[in-house]
Amino acid sequence: MRFRALAVVCLSAILAGTVSCGSKGSQKEIVIGEYGSLTGGIATFGISTKNGSELAFDEINKKGGVLGKQVKLLVEDDQSKPEEAGTVVTKLINQNGVCAVLGHVASSHSLAAAPICQSNQIPMISPSSTNPRVTQVGNYIFRVCFIDPFQGAVMAKFAADTLKLKKVAILVDVRSDYSVGLQTFFRQQFRQLGGEVVVEQSYSQGDSDFRAQLTAIKAANPEAVYLPGYYTEVGTIVHQARELGITVPFLGGDGWDSPKLWEIGGAALNGCYFSDHYSTDDPNPAVQKFVADYKAKYGQTPDALAALAYDAARILADAIQKAGSTDGSKIRDALAATKDFPGVTGSISINADRNAVKPAVILKVENGKFLLTETIKPEAVKL
Ligand code: PHE
């Protein structure tokens, strides 16, 4: 009986042309899935992302929802383990019948789950994974942020042109596709600009003692250390570096962006720089409204993850509305056609590779604050 009832529901949904069969959500709702790290070593990434997308869907639902229906967001935790990402995304698709997926932040996790979305023809939007390979998985995989060939080049340009550095060290997290990618792209651009990489060392996510690598770096006498890692290790590394007498600045990427960075690294981080997607210092009224609304709801300043998730959620809702359907292939086509969407992280157009092309900001760490130092536009770097 239950099966027959479900079949009738599915059939009427197909006839109405509104809900794809396999959706176990009520037909009164549009069910969207999100996977992220809500616990574990990169937990602030998942929490900020969830907050940002929930704020967007709350606003959308208050204005009447999408296709006249309320949006329901189901969020799954992968515990900061890339191998769990595939499991939770399979559950969202097969058991919850979601019509699209938001996530992940960390590129290695996105790379683990994207093939599942692709093979099920369920569109996936990563708000913030920057490794170029993520969207190369297939034509159902999108992102609303820039990619790492640009991000790595941006920091190389800042190091060479603004800080006038000639010799840097690199310390890479070999377990992270993100970190390894940035190492390559930074190195290439820095050399092109006349700089030299005097030493390269590596670690693995989850390590806690970095003294051997830091001792080797100190011996090479660099003017700065490029450290494209995630905040938990970054905070510890910079702290240990200062204890070993390394006084030069560390330079990083968006993976530094977390309220926990300062908690872990403290004053050791003063005078360090990292590249990121947006700054709360941006005077644009849309950004300031988002910052105020987010603070009112969560009591915290939104980081780049929250801002990118807010944009990704609104772009997805917009695409479903334009598609006029929750059918995966129709949402896909609408996402691919996204042009000049006014995001809080900048104007977003999806290009032929399903990526966004946007400026990056350089932020300086100072007493727990991230100060906007420079904005670098895509046309300012030669890849
Ligand atoms: N870009 C990082 C990655 O691809 C994730 C990240 C984005 C982290 C923005 C912090 C802020 O892994």
XYZ file of C-alpha atoms and ligand atoms in Angstrom:
395
model
C 0.000 0.000 0.000
C 2.726 2.393 0.994
C 4.602 1.689 -2.184
C 1.493 2.264 -4.236
C 0.847 5.565 -2.481
C 4.386 6.666 -3.199
C 4.074 5.639 -6.831
C 0.894 7.705 -7.151
C 2.638 10.701 -5.598
C 5.546 10.342 -7.985
C 3.296 9.888 -10.988
C 1.225 12.951 -10.196
C 4.398 14.914 -9.594
C 5.697 13.898 -13.010
C 2.391 14.799 -14.634
C 2.404 18.158 -12.875
C 5.946 18.568 -14.157
C 7.135 20.043 -10.908
C 8.952 17.540 -8.753
C 11.347 14.926 -10.080
C 10.446 11.367 -9.173
C 12.659 9.947 -6.483
C 12.107 13.073 -4.450
C 11.005 11.937 -1.038
C 10.441 15.497 0.122
C 6.917 16.771 0.326
C 5.737 18.256 -2.937
C 5.078 21.475 -1.133
C 8.818 21.931 -0.781
C 11.902 22.088 -2.913
C 14.527 19.938 -1.241
C 18.175 20.985 -1.579
C 21.110 19.126 -0.055
C 24.298 20.503 1.420
C 27.390 18.614 2.567
C 30.081 20.159 4.688
C 32.424 19.768 7.628
C 30.406 20.663 10.712
C 32.796 18.880 13.072
C 36.532 18.062 12.968
C 39.648 19.933 11.833
C 37.937 22.270 9.348
C 34.610 22.636 11.169
C 34.364 26.420 10.859
C 34.260 25.991 7.054
C 31.084 23.897 7.235
C 29.420 25.941 9.956
C 29.949 29.266 8.151
C 28.735 27.722 4.886
C 25.590 26.362 6.538
C 24.899 29.725 8.164
C 25.334 31.586 4.874
C 23.082 29.298 2.852
C 20.416 29.186 5.584
C 20.324 32.973 5.727
C 19.781 33.069 1.947
C 17.018 30.443 1.940
C 15.277 32.082 4.924
C 15.147 35.344 3.000
C 13.959 33.562 -0.142
C 11.291 31.620 1.765
C 10.009 34.825 3.410
C 9.533 36.297 -0.049
C 7.440 33.301 -1.153
C 10.107 30.711 -1.962
C 10.979 29.284 -5.366
C 8.372 28.251 -7.959
C 5.798 29.117 -5.305
C 7.228 26.533 -2.884
C 9.292 26.773 0.261
C 12.896 25.633 0.031
C 14.018 22.991 2.489
C 17.754 22.649 3.085
C 19.127 19.335 4.380
C 22.694 19.599 5.689
C 24.962 16.572 6.178
C 28.231 16.536 8.165
C 31.257 14.712 6.692
C 33.271 15.247 9.895
C 36.136 16.879 7.937
C 36.888 13.520 6.236
C 37.008 13.530 2.413
C 36.066 9.837 2.285
C 32.814 10.613 4.168
C 31.828 13.277 1.635
C 30.838 10.662 -0.956
C 28.764 8.722 1.567
C 26.707 11.701 2.715
C 26.127 12.977 -0.812
C 24.931 9.529 -1.902
C 22.471 9.623 0.994
C 21.212 13.104 0.063
C 20.583 12.001 -3.520
C 19.281 8.453 -3.013
C 17.413 8.734 0.272
C 16.393 12.380 0.446
C 15.817 12.935 -3.263
C 17.440 16.362 -3.342
C 17.254 18.216 -6.656
C 20.640 19.962 -6.260
C 23.614 19.926 -3.936
C 25.580 22.754 -2.322
C 29.148 22.018 -1.178
C 31.919 21.459 -0.436
C 34.413 24.035 0.806
C 37.577 21.910 0.765
C 38.615 20.896 -2.748
C 39.539 17.304 -1.810
C 36.007 16.775 -0.441
C 34.405 18.323 -3.533
C 36.547 16.076 -5.732
C 35.335 13.038 -3.766
C 31.624 13.837 -4.100
C 31.391 15.553 -7.498
C 31.488 12.282 -9.523
C 28.410 11.082 -7.592
C 26.459 14.251 -8.426
C 27.625 14.057 -12.035
C 26.604 10.428 -12.537
C 23.172 11.093 -10.983
C 22.711 14.252 -13.070
C 22.204 16.298 -9.921
C 23.728 19.782 -10.203
C 26.359 20.575 -7.589
C 27.583 24.074 -6.754
C 30.696 24.430 -4.684
C 30.605 27.839 -3.050
C 34.323 27.922 -2.348
C 36.444 25.011 -3.670
C 39.156 26.614 -5.748
C 41.147 23.678 -7.190
C 40.662 23.744 -10.992
C 39.933 20.002 -11.203
C 36.663 20.261 -9.252
C 34.493 21.551 -12.101
C 36.398 19.448 -14.649
C 34.593 16.400 -13.186
C 31.678 17.137 -15.507
C 28.996 19.446 -16.833
C 26.816 19.245 -13.688
C 29.552 20.664 -11.446
C 29.752 24.435 -10.860
C 31.397 26.897 -8.521
C 30.781 30.569 -7.708
C 34.385 31.446 -6.792
C 37.664 31.989 -8.651
C 40.164 29.156 -9.152
C 43.674 28.548 -7.813
C 45.805 29.321 -10.889
C 44.515 32.860 -10.298
C 44.667 32.748 -6.484
C 48.264 31.453 -6.487
C 49.298 34.070 -9.041
C 47.655 36.822 -6.985
C 49.827 36.080 -3.943
C 52.954 35.702 -6.096
C 52.253 39.121 -7.591
C 51.664 40.659 -4.176
C 54.894 39.110 -2.844
C 56.976 40.218 -5.833
C 55.423 43.590 -6.719
C 54.048 44.971 -3.449
C 56.314 43.393 -0.824
C 59.275 43.404 -3.272
C 60.406 39.942 -2.179
C 62.980 37.920 -4.092
C 63.368 34.723 -2.034
C 60.545 32.713 -0.496
C 60.067 29.289 1.054
C 56.988 27.099 0.486
C 55.417 24.803 3.076
C 52.695 22.602 1.561
C 50.032 20.223 2.927
C 50.536 17.153 0.731
C 47.193 15.644 1.770
C 45.221 18.531 0.331
C 44.549 18.924 -3.403
C 43.987 22.586 -2.680
C 47.382 23.103 -1.056
C 49.342 21.136 -3.671
C 47.622 23.098 -6.451
C 48.421 26.458 -4.906
C 52.045 25.432 -4.380
C 52.396 24.805 -8.126
C 50.585 27.946 -9.263
C 52.344 30.259 -6.803
C 55.788 28.843 -7.628
C 55.239 29.246 -11.362
C 54.111 32.854 -11.131
C 56.700 33.895 -8.556
C 59.508 32.591 -10.793
C 57.978 34.309 -13.797
C 58.144 37.574 -11.851
C 61.853 37.052 -11.162
C 61.605 35.488 -7.690
C 63.283 32.372 -6.358
C 61.835 29.559 -4.240
C 64.745 28.746 -1.920
C 63.269 25.714 -0.126
C 60.084 23.595 -0.206
C 58.879 21.511 2.721
C 55.721 19.498 3.340
C 53.345 18.306 6.071
C 50.072 16.378 6.276
C 46.745 17.657 7.571
C 46.365 16.556 11.185
C 50.100 16.861 12.014
C 50.942 18.924 15.071
C 54.745 19.162 15.164
C 56.281 21.141 12.309
C 59.661 21.924 13.857
C 61.770 19.767 11.504
C 60.322 21.474 8.405
C 60.583 24.914 9.993
C 64.219 24.329 10.938
C 65.020 23.498 7.304
C 63.155 26.622 6.188
C 65.019 28.816 8.649
C 68.358 27.495 7.348
C 67.461 28.642 3.807
C 66.930 32.197 5.042
C 63.814 33.177 2.998
C 62.198 36.643 3.092
C 58.725 35.074 3.510
C 57.084 31.635 3.697
C 54.175 30.714 1.422
C 51.875 28.439 3.426
C 48.774 27.429 1.448
C 47.113 25.403 4.224
C 43.948 25.328 6.334
C 43.630 27.393 9.501
C 44.159 24.681 12.140
C 47.645 23.739 10.957
C 48.449 27.298 9.835
C 47.848 28.683 13.341
C 50.111 26.052 14.901
C 52.832 26.342 12.238
C 53.183 30.117 12.518
C 53.220 29.862 16.298
C 56.008 27.224 16.232
C 57.940 29.262 13.629
C 58.119 32.265 15.948
C 59.348 30.027 18.776
C 62.139 28.856 16.478
C 63.094 32.451 15.725
C 61.590 32.769 12.231
C 60.461 36.393 12.070
C 59.558 36.825 8.362
C 55.897 37.041 7.291
C 53.897 33.977 6.286
C 51.684 34.286 3.205
C 48.637 32.129 2.580
C 45.404 31.536 0.698
C 41.687 31.489 1.499
C 42.153 28.396 3.697
C 43.375 30.739 6.439
C 39.959 32.358 6.702
C 38.462 31.255 10.000
C 37.548 32.878 13.308
C 39.694 30.098 14.840
C 42.908 31.175 13.056
C 43.676 33.889 15.584
C 42.560 31.688 18.485
C 45.162 29.089 17.489
C 48.039 31.248 16.223
C 47.563 34.480 18.170
C 50.041 37.352 17.905
C 52.468 35.147 15.952
C 50.234 35.925 12.943
C 50.616 39.701 13.097
C 51.954 41.054 9.813
C 51.038 37.940 7.776
C 48.935 38.146 4.606
C 46.487 35.867 2.805
C 44.392 36.004 -0.350
C 40.609 35.735 -0.024
C 37.266 36.224 -1.770
C 35.774 39.261 -0.075
C 36.300 41.724 2.728
C 33.798 42.952 5.294
C 35.461 46.367 4.784
C 33.823 46.562 1.331
C 31.626 49.718 1.436
C 29.161 48.280 -1.128
C 25.699 48.642 0.547
C 24.724 45.079 -0.469
C 27.792 43.741 1.361
C 27.140 45.902 4.407
C 23.502 44.763 4.533
C 24.588 41.119 4.335
C 27.160 41.644 7.116
C 24.531 43.337 9.332
C 21.844 40.665 8.680
C 24.328 37.853 9.316
C 25.556 39.424 12.547
C 21.974 39.922 13.730
C 21.174 36.241 13.108
C 24.381 34.529 14.251
C 26.199 37.071 16.431
C 29.361 36.719 14.326
C 31.011 38.532 11.447
C 30.565 36.504 8.239
C 33.796 35.110 6.778
C 34.314 34.449 3.053
C 32.756 30.985 3.360
C 29.504 32.413 4.676
C 29.459 35.067 1.943
C 30.157 32.565 -0.846
C 27.516 30.162 0.498
C 24.988 33.005 0.609
C 25.750 33.742 -3.057
C 25.723 30.061 -4.090
C 22.324 29.497 -2.452
C 20.785 32.542 -4.137
C 22.233 31.600 -7.533
C 20.790 28.098 -7.172
C 17.350 29.427 -6.198
C 17.468 31.836 -9.136
C 18.387 28.995 -11.514
C 15.553 26.748 -10.301
C 13.135 29.644 -10.721
C 14.395 30.324 -14.268
C 14.387 26.605 -15.113
C 10.729 26.500 -14.046
C 11.380 22.964 -12.790
C 13.400 20.886 -10.348
C 14.614 18.636 -13.135
C 18.407 18.267 -12.829
C 19.181 18.909 -16.491
C 17.000 22.031 -16.591
C 18.597 23.441 -13.422
C 21.995 22.654 -14.937
C 21.216 24.626 -18.080
C 19.951 27.599 -16.054
C 23.064 27.571 -13.852
C 25.312 27.491 -16.917
C 23.506 30.607 -18.206
C 24.143 32.658 -15.013
C 25.341 36.145 -16.019
C 26.175 39.210 -13.911
C 24.486 37.901 -10.769
C 24.938 40.579 -8.076
C 26.659 38.595 -5.326
C 28.041 39.893 -2.047
C 31.367 38.413 -3.211
C 31.200 40.357 -6.484
C 29.372 40.073 -9.777
C 29.094 36.403 -10.750
C 29.011 35.038 -14.294
C 29.508 31.348 -14.911
C 32.018 30.784 -17.726
C 32.329 27.884 -20.195
C 34.339 25.903 -17.602
C 31.565 26.419 -14.999
C 33.769 28.670 -12.878
C 33.361 32.296 -11.834
C 35.966 34.921 -12.694
C 36.260 37.507 -9.909
C 38.792 39.753 -8.200
C 40.689 38.545 -5.114
C 41.546 40.535 -2.014
C 44.734 40.486 0.045
C 44.039 40.654 3.773
C 46.580 41.508 6.460
C 46.306 39.832 9.852
C 46.502 42.375 12.648
C 45.462 41.752 16.240
C 42.733 39.293 15.344
C 41.430 41.402 12.448
C 41.785 40.806 8.717
C 42.446 44.193 7.100
C 41.804 44.825 3.406
C 45.178 45.664 1.855
C 44.769 45.261 -1.882
C 42.215 44.104 -4.462
C 43.651 42.269 -7.477
C 41.528 41.979 -10.604
C 41.680 38.990 -12.978
C 43.186 41.112 -15.753
C 46.046 42.218 -13.465
C 47.761 38.814 -13.555
C 49.181 37.012 -16.568
C 48.737 33.263 -16.205
N 39.471 27.225 -1.424
C 39.621 26.219 -0.419
C 39.700 24.846 -1.077
O 39.456 24.721 -2.208
C 38.518 26.264 0.591
C 38.279 27.569 1.274
C 37.596 28.610 0.634
C 38.662 27.775 2.566
C 37.380 29.857 1.259
C 38.435 28.979 3.212
C 37.820 30.040 2.551
O 39.996 23.864 -0.493
